[in-house]
Coordinates of C-alpha atoms in Angstrom, one line a residue:
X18 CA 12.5 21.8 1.0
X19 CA 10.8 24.1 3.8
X20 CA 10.7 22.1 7.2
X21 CA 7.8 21.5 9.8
X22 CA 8.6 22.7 13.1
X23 CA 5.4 21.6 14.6
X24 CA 2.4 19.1 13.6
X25 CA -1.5 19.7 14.2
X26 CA -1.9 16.9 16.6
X27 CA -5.6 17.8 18.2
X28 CA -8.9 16.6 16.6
X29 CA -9.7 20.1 15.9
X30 CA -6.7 20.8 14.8
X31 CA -6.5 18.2 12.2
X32 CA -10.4 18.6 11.3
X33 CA -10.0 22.9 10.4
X34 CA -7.3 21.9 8.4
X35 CA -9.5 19.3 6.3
X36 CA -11.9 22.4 6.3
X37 CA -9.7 24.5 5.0
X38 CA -9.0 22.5 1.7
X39 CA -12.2 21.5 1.6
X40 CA -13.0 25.3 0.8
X41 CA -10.1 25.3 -1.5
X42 CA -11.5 22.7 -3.4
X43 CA -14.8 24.5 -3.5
X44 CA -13.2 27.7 -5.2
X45 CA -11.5 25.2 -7.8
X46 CA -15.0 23.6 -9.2
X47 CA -16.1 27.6 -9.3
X48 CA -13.5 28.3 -11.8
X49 CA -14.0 25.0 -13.5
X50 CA -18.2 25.8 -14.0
X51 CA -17.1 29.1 -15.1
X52 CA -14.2 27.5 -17.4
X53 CA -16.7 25.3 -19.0
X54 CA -19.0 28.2 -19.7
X55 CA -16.2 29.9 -21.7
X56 CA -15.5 26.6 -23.8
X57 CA -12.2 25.9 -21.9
X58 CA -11.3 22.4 -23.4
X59 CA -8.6 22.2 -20.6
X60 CA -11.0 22.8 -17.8
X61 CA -11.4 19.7 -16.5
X62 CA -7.6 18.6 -16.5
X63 CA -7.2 22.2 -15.0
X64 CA -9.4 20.8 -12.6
X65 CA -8.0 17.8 -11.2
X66 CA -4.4 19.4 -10.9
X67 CA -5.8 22.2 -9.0
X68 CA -8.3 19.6 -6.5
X69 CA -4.5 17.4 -6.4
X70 CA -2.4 20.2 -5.4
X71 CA -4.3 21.7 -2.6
X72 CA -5.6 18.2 -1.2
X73 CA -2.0 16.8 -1.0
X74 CA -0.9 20.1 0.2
X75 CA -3.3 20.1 2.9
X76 CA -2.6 16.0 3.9
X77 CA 1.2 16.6 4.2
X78 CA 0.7 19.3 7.0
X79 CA -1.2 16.8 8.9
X80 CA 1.2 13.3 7.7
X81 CA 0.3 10.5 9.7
X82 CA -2.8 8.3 8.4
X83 CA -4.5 11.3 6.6
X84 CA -1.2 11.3 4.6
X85 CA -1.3 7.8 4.5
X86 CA -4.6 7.9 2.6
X87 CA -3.0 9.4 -0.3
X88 CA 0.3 7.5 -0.2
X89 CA -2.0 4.5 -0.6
X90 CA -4.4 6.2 -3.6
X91 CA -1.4 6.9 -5.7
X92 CA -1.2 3.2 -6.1
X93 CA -4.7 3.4 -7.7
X94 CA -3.6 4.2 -11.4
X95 CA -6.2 2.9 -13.3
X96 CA -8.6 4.9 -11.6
X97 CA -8.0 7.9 -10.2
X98 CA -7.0 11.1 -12.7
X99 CA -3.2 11.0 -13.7
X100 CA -2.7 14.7 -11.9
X101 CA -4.1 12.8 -8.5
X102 CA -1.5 9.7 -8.8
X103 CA 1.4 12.2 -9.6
X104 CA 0.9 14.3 -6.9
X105 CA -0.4 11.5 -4.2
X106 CA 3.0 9.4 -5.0
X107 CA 5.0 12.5 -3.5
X108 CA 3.3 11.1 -0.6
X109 CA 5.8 8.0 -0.5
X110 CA 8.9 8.8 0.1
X111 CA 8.7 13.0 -0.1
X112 CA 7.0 15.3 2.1
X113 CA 8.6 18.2 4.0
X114 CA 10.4 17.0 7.1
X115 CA 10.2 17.8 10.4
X116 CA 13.1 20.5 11.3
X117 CA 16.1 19.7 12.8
X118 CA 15.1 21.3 16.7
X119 CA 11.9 19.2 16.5
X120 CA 13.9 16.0 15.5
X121 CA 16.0 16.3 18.2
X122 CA 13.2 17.1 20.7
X123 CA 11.5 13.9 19.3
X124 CA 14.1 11.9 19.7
X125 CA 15.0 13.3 23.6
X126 CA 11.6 12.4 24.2
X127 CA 11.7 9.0 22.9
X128 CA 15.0 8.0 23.6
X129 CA 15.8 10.1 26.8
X130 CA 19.1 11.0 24.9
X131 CA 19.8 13.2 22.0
X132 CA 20.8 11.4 18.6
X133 CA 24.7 12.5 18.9
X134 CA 24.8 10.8 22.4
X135 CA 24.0 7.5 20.8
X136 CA 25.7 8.0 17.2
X137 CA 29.5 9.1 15.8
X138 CA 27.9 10.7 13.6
X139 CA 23.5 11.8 12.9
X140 CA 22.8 14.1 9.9
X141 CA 20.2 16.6 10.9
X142 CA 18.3 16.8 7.7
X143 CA 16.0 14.0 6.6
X144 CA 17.1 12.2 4.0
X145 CA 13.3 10.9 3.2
X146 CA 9.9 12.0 4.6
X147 CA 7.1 9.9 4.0
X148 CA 3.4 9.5 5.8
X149 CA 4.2 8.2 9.4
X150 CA 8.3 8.6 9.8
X151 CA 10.9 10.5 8.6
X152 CA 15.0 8.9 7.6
X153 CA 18.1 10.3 8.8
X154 CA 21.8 8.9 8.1
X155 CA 24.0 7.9 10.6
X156 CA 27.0 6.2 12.0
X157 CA 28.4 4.5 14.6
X158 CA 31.1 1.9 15.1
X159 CA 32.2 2.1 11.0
X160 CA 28.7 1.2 10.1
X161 CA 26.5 3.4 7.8
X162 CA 22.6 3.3 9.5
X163 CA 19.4 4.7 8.5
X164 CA 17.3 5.6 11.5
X165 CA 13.5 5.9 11.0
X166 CA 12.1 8.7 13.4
X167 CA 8.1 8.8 14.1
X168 CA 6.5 12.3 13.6
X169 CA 5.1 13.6 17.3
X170 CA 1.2 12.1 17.6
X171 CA 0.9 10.1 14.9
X172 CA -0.6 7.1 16.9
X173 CA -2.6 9.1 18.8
X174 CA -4.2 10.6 15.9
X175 CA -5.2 7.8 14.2
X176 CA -8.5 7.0 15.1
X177 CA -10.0 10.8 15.0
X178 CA -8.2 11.3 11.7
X179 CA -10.8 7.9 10.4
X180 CA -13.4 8.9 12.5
X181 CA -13.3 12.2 10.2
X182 CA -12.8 10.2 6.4
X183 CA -15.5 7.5 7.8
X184 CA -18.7 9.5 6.3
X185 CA -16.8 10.2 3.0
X186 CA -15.8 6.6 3.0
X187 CA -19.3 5.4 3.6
X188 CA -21.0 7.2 0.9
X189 CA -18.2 6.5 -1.8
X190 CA -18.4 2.7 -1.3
X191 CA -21.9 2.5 -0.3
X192 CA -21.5 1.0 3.0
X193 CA -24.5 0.4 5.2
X194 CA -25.7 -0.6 8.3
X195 CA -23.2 -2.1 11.8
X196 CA -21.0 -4.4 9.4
X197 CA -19.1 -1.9 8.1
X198 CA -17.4 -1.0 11.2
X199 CA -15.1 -4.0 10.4
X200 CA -13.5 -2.2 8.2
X201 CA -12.4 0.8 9.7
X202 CA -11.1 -1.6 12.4
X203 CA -9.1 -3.4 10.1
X204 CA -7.4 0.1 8.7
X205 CA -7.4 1.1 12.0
X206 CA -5.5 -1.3 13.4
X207 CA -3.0 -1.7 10.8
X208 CA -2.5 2.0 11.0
X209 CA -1.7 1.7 14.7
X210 CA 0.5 -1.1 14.1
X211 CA 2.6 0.7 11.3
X212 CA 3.3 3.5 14.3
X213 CA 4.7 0.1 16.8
X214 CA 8.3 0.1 15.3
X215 CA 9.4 -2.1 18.1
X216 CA 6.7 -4.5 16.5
X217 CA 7.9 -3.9 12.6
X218 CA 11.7 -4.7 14.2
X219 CA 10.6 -8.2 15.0
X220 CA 8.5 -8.3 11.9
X221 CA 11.5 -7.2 9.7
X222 CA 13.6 -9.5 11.2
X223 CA 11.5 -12.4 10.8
X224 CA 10.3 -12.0 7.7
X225 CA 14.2 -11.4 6.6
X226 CA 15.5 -14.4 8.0
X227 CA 13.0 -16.3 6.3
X228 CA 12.8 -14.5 3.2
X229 CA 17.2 -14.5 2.8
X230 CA 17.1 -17.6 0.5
X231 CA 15.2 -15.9 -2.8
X232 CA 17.7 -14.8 -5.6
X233 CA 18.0 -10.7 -6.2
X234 CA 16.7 -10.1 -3.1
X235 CA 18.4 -8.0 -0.2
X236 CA 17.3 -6.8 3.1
X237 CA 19.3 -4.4 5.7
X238 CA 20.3 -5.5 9.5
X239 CA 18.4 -4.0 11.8
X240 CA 19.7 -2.9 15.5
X241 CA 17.3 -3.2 18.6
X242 CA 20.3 -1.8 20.8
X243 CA 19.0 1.6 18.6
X244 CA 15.6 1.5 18.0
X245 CA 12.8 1.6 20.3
X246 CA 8.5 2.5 20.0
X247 CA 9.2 5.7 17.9
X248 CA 12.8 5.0 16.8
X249 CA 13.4 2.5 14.2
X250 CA 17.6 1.6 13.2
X251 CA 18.8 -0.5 10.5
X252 CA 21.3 -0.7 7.6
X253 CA 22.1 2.3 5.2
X254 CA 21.2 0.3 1.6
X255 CA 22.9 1.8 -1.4
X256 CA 20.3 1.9 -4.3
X257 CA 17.6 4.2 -6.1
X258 CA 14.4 3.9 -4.9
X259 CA 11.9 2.1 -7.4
X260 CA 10.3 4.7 -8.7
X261 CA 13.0 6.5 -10.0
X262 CA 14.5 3.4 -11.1
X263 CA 11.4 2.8 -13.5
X264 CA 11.8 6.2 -15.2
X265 CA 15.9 5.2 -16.4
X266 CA 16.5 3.7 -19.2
X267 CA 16.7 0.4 -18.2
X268 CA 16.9 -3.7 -20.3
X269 CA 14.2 -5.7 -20.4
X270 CA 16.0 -8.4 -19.1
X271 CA 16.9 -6.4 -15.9
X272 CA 13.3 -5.0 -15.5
X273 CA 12.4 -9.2 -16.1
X274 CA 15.1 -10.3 -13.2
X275 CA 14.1 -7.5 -10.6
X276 CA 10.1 -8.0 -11.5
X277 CA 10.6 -11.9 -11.0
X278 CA 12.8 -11.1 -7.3
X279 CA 9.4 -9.2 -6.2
X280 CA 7.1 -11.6 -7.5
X281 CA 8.6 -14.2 -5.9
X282 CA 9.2 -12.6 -3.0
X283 CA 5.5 -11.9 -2.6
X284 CA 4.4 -15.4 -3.2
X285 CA 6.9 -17.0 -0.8
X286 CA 5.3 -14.5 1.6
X287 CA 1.7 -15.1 1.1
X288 CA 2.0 -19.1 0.1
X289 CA 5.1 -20.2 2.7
X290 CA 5.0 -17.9 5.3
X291 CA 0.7 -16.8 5.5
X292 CA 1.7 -13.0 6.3
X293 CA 2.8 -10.7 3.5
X294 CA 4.5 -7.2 3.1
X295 CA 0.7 -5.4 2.4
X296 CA 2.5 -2.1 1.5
X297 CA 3.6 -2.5 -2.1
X298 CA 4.3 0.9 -3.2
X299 CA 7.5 2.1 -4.7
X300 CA 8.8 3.8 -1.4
X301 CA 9.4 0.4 0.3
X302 CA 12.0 -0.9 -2.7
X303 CA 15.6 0.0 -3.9
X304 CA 17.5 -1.1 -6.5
X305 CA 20.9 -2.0 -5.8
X306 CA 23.8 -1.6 -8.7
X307 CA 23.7 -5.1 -9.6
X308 CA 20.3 -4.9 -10.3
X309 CA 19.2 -6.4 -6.9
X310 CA 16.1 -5.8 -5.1
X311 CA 16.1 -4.1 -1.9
X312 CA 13.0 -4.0 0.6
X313 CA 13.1 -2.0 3.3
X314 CA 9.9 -1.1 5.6
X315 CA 7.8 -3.6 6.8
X316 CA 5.4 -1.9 9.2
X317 CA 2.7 -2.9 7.6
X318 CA 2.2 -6.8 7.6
X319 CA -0.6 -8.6 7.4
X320 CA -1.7 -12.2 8.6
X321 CA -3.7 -14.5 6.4
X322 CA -6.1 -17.3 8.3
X323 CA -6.5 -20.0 7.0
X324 CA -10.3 -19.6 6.4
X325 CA -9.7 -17.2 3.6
X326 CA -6.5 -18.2 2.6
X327 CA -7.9 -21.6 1.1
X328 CA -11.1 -19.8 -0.8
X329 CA -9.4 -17.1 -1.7
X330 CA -6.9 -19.2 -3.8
X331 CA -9.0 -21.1 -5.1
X332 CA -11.2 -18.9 -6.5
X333 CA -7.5 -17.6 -8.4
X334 CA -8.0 -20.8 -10.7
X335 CA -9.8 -20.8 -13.6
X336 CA -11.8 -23.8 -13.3
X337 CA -13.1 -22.7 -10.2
X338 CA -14.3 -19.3 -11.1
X339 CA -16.4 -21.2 -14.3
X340 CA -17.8 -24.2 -11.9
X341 CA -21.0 -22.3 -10.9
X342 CA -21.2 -24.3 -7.8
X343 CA -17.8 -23.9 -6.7
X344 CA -17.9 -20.2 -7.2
X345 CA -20.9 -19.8 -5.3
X346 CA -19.8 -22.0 -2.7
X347 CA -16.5 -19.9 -2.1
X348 CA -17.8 -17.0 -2.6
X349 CA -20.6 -17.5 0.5
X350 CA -17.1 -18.0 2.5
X351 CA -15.5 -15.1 1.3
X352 CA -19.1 -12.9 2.6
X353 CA -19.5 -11.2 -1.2
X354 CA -22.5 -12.9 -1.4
X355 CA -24.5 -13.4 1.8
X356 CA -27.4 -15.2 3.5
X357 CA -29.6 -11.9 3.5
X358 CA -28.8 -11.7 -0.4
X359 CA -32.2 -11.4 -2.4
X360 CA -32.3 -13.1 -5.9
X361 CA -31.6 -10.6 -7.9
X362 CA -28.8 -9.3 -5.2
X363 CA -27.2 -12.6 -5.6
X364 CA -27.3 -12.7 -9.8
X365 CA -26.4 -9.1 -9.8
X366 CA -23.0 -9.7 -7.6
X367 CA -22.0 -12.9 -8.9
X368 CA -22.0 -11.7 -12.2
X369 CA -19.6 -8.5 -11.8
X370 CA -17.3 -10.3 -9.2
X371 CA -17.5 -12.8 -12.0
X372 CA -16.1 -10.3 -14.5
X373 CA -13.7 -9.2 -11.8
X374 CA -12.0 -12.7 -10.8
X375 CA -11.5 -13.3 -14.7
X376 CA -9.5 -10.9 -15.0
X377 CA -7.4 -9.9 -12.2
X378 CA -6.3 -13.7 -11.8
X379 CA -5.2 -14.2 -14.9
X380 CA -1.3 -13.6 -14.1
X381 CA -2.2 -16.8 -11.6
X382 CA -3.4 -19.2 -14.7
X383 CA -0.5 -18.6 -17.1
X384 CA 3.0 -19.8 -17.0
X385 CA 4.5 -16.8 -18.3
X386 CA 2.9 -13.4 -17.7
X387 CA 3.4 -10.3 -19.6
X388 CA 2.9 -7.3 -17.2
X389 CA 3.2 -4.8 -19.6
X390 CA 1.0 -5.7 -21.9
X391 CA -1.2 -2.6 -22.0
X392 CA -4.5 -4.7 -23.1
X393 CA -4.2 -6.3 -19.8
X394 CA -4.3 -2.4 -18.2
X395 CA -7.0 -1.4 -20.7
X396 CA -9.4 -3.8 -20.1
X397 CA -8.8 -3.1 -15.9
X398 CA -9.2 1.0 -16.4
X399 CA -12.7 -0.1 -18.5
X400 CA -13.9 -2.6 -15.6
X401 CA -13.4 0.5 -13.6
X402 CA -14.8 2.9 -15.4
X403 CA -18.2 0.2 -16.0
X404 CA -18.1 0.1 -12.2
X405 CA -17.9 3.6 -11.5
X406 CA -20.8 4.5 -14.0
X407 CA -23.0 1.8 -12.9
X408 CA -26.1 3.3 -11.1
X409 CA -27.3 -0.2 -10.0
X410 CA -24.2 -1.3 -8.4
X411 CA -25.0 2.8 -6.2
X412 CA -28.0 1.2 -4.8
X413 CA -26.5 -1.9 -3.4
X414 CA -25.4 -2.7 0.3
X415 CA -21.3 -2.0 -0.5
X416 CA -21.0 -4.4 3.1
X417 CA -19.7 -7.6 0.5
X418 CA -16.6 -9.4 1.3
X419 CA -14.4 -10.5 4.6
X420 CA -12.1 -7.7 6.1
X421 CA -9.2 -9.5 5.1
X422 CA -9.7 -8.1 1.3
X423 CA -8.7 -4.8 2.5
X424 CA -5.3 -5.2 2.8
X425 CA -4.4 -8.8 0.2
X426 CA -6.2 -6.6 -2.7
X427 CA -4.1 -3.3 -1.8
X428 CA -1.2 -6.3 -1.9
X429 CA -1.9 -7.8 -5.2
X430 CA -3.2 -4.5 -6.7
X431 CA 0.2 -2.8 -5.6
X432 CA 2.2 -5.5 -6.7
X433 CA 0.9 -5.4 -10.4
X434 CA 1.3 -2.0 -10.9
X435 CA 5.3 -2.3 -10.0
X436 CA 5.5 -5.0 -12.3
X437 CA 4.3 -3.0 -15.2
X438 CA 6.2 -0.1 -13.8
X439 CA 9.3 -2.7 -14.3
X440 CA 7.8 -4.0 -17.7
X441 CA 8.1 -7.4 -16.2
X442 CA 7.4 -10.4 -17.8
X443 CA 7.4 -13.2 -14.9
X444 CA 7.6 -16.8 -14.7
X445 CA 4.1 -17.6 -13.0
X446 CA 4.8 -21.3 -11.2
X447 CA 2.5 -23.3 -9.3
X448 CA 2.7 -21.8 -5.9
X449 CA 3.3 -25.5 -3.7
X450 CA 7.2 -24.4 -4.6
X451 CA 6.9 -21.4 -2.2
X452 CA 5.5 -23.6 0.5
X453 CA 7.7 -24.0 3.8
X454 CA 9.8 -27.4 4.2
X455 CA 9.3 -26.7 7.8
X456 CA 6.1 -26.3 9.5
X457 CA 7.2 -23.7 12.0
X458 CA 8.6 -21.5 9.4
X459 CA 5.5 -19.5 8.5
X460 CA 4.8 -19.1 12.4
X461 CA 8.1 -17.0 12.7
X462 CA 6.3 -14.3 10.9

C-alpha cells in the first residue's frame, strides 16, 4: 500500500481537498443523468460506487476526524447504500500509512527519541492505519508491543475540519437555531479526547481492571513508561480482527459465546461502571484462537449522568413506552419533546419516537434475543427509509433530544450490528446483575 509522507494539516488545506471531491462527485451525477437517459438499469449502483470511491479517497488524504466521519458511517448499514458501507469500513482499521521517514520524525518530535532508542526491536511499516493513529510492532525486554502513533495535526485540525461538515450537517438533520451548537461540542470534544492518548491510557486501564472478571473477554497491558500525548504502548494481542472473523466460516455456538462476551461487556459498562466503550465498530475487537474476545482501543469513552441514565432506561421497558403518561413524562427529560413544542409538534414526535423505542428496545424486553433474525433488520431499514421519505418530519426543528444521544445511540447502534455480524443469539438478563458491589467501582472509569 502507497505511503503518506506528509498530511494537509491547514484549514485551506483540508477545505481544497473537500473541494476537490466535491467536483468529483459533480462529474459522477453527470454521467449518472446521462446513464439514465440511455436506460442504464445499473446507473444508480454505478453511482454510489463511484460518489464512495472518490469521497473515501478524498477523506483518507486528510485522516483525522474527516476520516473519522466515515469510519463511523460505515456502521450505518441499514441506511446508507451497500457500496458506501463497504468502502467507509476500510476506514477502520485500513488506510495508507504514514511512511516510515515521517514515522520516525513523528515520533522524534513526540518522544525526543527515535523508536529504536526506546525499543529492541520497531518495525517501520504500519501494521494497521485507521482514522486518528497508525500501529507498529515492537519489542523490548522479550515482550511483543503494539505502539499506537498519532498522525501530525490531527488535534489541531479538529475543530476547522467540523466547522467545514457543520452546514452539511445542519441541513441533513434539519437543525435550527443556537441549540444545535451542543452537538458539535459533544463530537467535538470527544474527537479531541480520542487524540489525548495519555487520557485513553488511564481510561484503558480502568475500564480493564474493572472489566477483567467477564468470561471471553481479554484486554492487553498497557505501558506508561512508553506511551505519552501522541504515543500510545500496549500488548501485541494475537487474533483476527472482527470483521474478518465474521466473513469465516464459523459455529453458531462460537458466534453465540463471543456475541454474549460483547454484550455483556457493554452492559457491565453502561449499567456498573456509567461510562461505556462508545466506539463499537469492528476495528476495536479481535478474536483470539479460543474463540475469546479481545478489545483493544478505548479512546473514545463516554460518561453517562445520572439524569439521562435513569429516563433513558426506562423508556427501554415496554410498559413504559405504552403508559402515555410515563412516556411523555420521560421523554420532556430526555428534550425530544420540549416546552416550545406546539400541539401538533408534540403528537407528530411522540408518535414516530414511539415507533422508534418499540422497536430498537426490543433486545431489552426479551430473555433471549435472536440478532440475526433478518425481520428484526427489515423492519429497521423500512423505519428508515419511512423517515428518510417523510416530508413532514423536513419541516420540523431537528434540535430534539439531550447531547448525550449522540454517542449511547452510536453505542447501541454499533453494538447490534456486530451482533448480527456474529449471528448472535444472546441471553438478555435483567441488567441489576451488571451493577457494581462496590460503590466506587464505577467512579474508577
Amino acid at each position: 500500500m502507497k505511503t503518506l509522507d506528509s498530511i494537509p494539516t491547514s484549514k485551506l488545506e483540508r477545505a481544497s481537498k473537500l473541494v476537490g471531491t466535491g467536483a468529483k462527485i459533480g462529474v459522477n451525477y453527470l454521467k449518472y443523468y446521462g446513464n439514465k437517459l440511455t436506460a442504464n438499469e445499473g446507473a444508480r449502483e454505478q453511482l454510489d460506487q463511484e460518489n464512495a470511491k472518490d469521497i473515501y479517497d478524498g477523506l483518507k488524504q486528510l485522516k483525522g476526524s474527516a476520516l473519522k466521519v466515515a469510519q463511523m458511517l460505515s456502521m450505518e448499514k441499514s441506511i446508507l447504500p451497500q457500496a458506501y458501507v463497504e468502502k467507509f469500513s476500510l476506514a477502520q482499521f485500513s488506510v495508507p500509512p504514514l511512511s516510515a521517514p515521517l514515522v520516525r520524525k513523528t515520533f522524534k518530535k513526540s518522544f525526543g527519541k527515535y523508536p529504536e532508542e526506546l525499543f529492541d526491536e520497531f518495525t517501520s511499516e504500519s501494521v494497521n492505519a485507521a482514522s486518528i493513529g497508525q500501529v507498529h510492532r515492537a519489542k523490548k525486554d522479550g515482550k511483543e508491543l503494539a505502539v499506537k502513533i498519532q498522525y501530525p495535526g490531527v488535534a489541531d485540525s479538529i475543530s476547522s475540519d467540523l466547522g467545514l461538515v457543520k452546514p452539511i450537517a445542519i441541513k441533513m438533520f434539519n437543525l435550527k437555531g443556537k441549540d444545535s451548537e451542543k452537538y458539535f461540542k459533544e463530537v467535538e470534544g470527544k474527537l479531541l479526547e480520542e487524540t489525548n492518548y495519555k487520557l485513553e491510557l488511564e481510561q484503558s486501564k480502568a475500564i480493564t481492571k474493572a472489566c477483567k472478571h467477564l468470561p471471553n473477554l481479554k484486554f492487553p497491558n498497557y505501558y506508561p513508561e512508553l506511551s505519552n500525548q501522541r504515543i500510545l504502548t500496549m500488548d501485541w494481542m494475537k487474533g483476527i480482527h472482527l470483521a474478518e472473523y465474521t466473513k469465516t466460516d464459523f459455529s453458531r455456538t462460537e458466534g453465540n459465546k463471543i456475541g454474549q462476551a460483547l454484550w455483556d461487556f457493554y452492559m457491565f459498562q453502561i449499567h456498573g461502571l456509567r461510562s461505556v466503550h462508545a466506539d463499537p465498530h469492528p476495528g476495536n475487537f479481535l478474536v483470539n484462537e479460543h474463540g475469546e474476545l479481545i478489545a483493544i482501543d478505548f479512546g473514545c469513552i463516554k460518561q453517562i449522568p445520572d439524569d439521562f441514565y435513569n429516563p433513558y432506561f426506562e423508556l427501554a421497558k415496554k410498559e413504559n413506552i405504552n403508559n402515555p403518561d410515563i412516556f411523555e413524562k420521560k421523554m420532556m427529560e430526555l428534550e425530544i419533546l420540549l416546552p416550545t413544542d406546539s400541539p401538533e409538534e408534540r403528537a407528530f414526535f411522540s408518535k414516530i419516537f414511539h415507533q422508534m423505542l418499540s422497536l430498537f428496545t426490543r433486545p431489552f424486553n426479551s430473555a433471549v434475543f435472536d440478532f440475526s433474525d433478518e425481520r428484526f433488520w427489515t423492519e429497521i431499514a423500512s423505519l428508515s427509509e419511512q423517515f428518510q421519505n417523510d416530508t413532514q418530519l423536513r419541516k420540523m426543528n431537528g434540535n430534539r433530544g439531550s447531547r448525550h444521544f449522540l454517542y449511547m445511540n452510536r453505542t447501541f447502534f454499533g453494538l447490534y450490528n456486530l451482533l448480527h455480524d456474529l449471528k448472535a443469539k444472546i441471553e438478555v438478563t435483567n441488567f441489576h446483575q451488571y451493577m457494581p458491589q462496590n460503590e466506587n467501582l464505577s467512579k474508577s472509569a
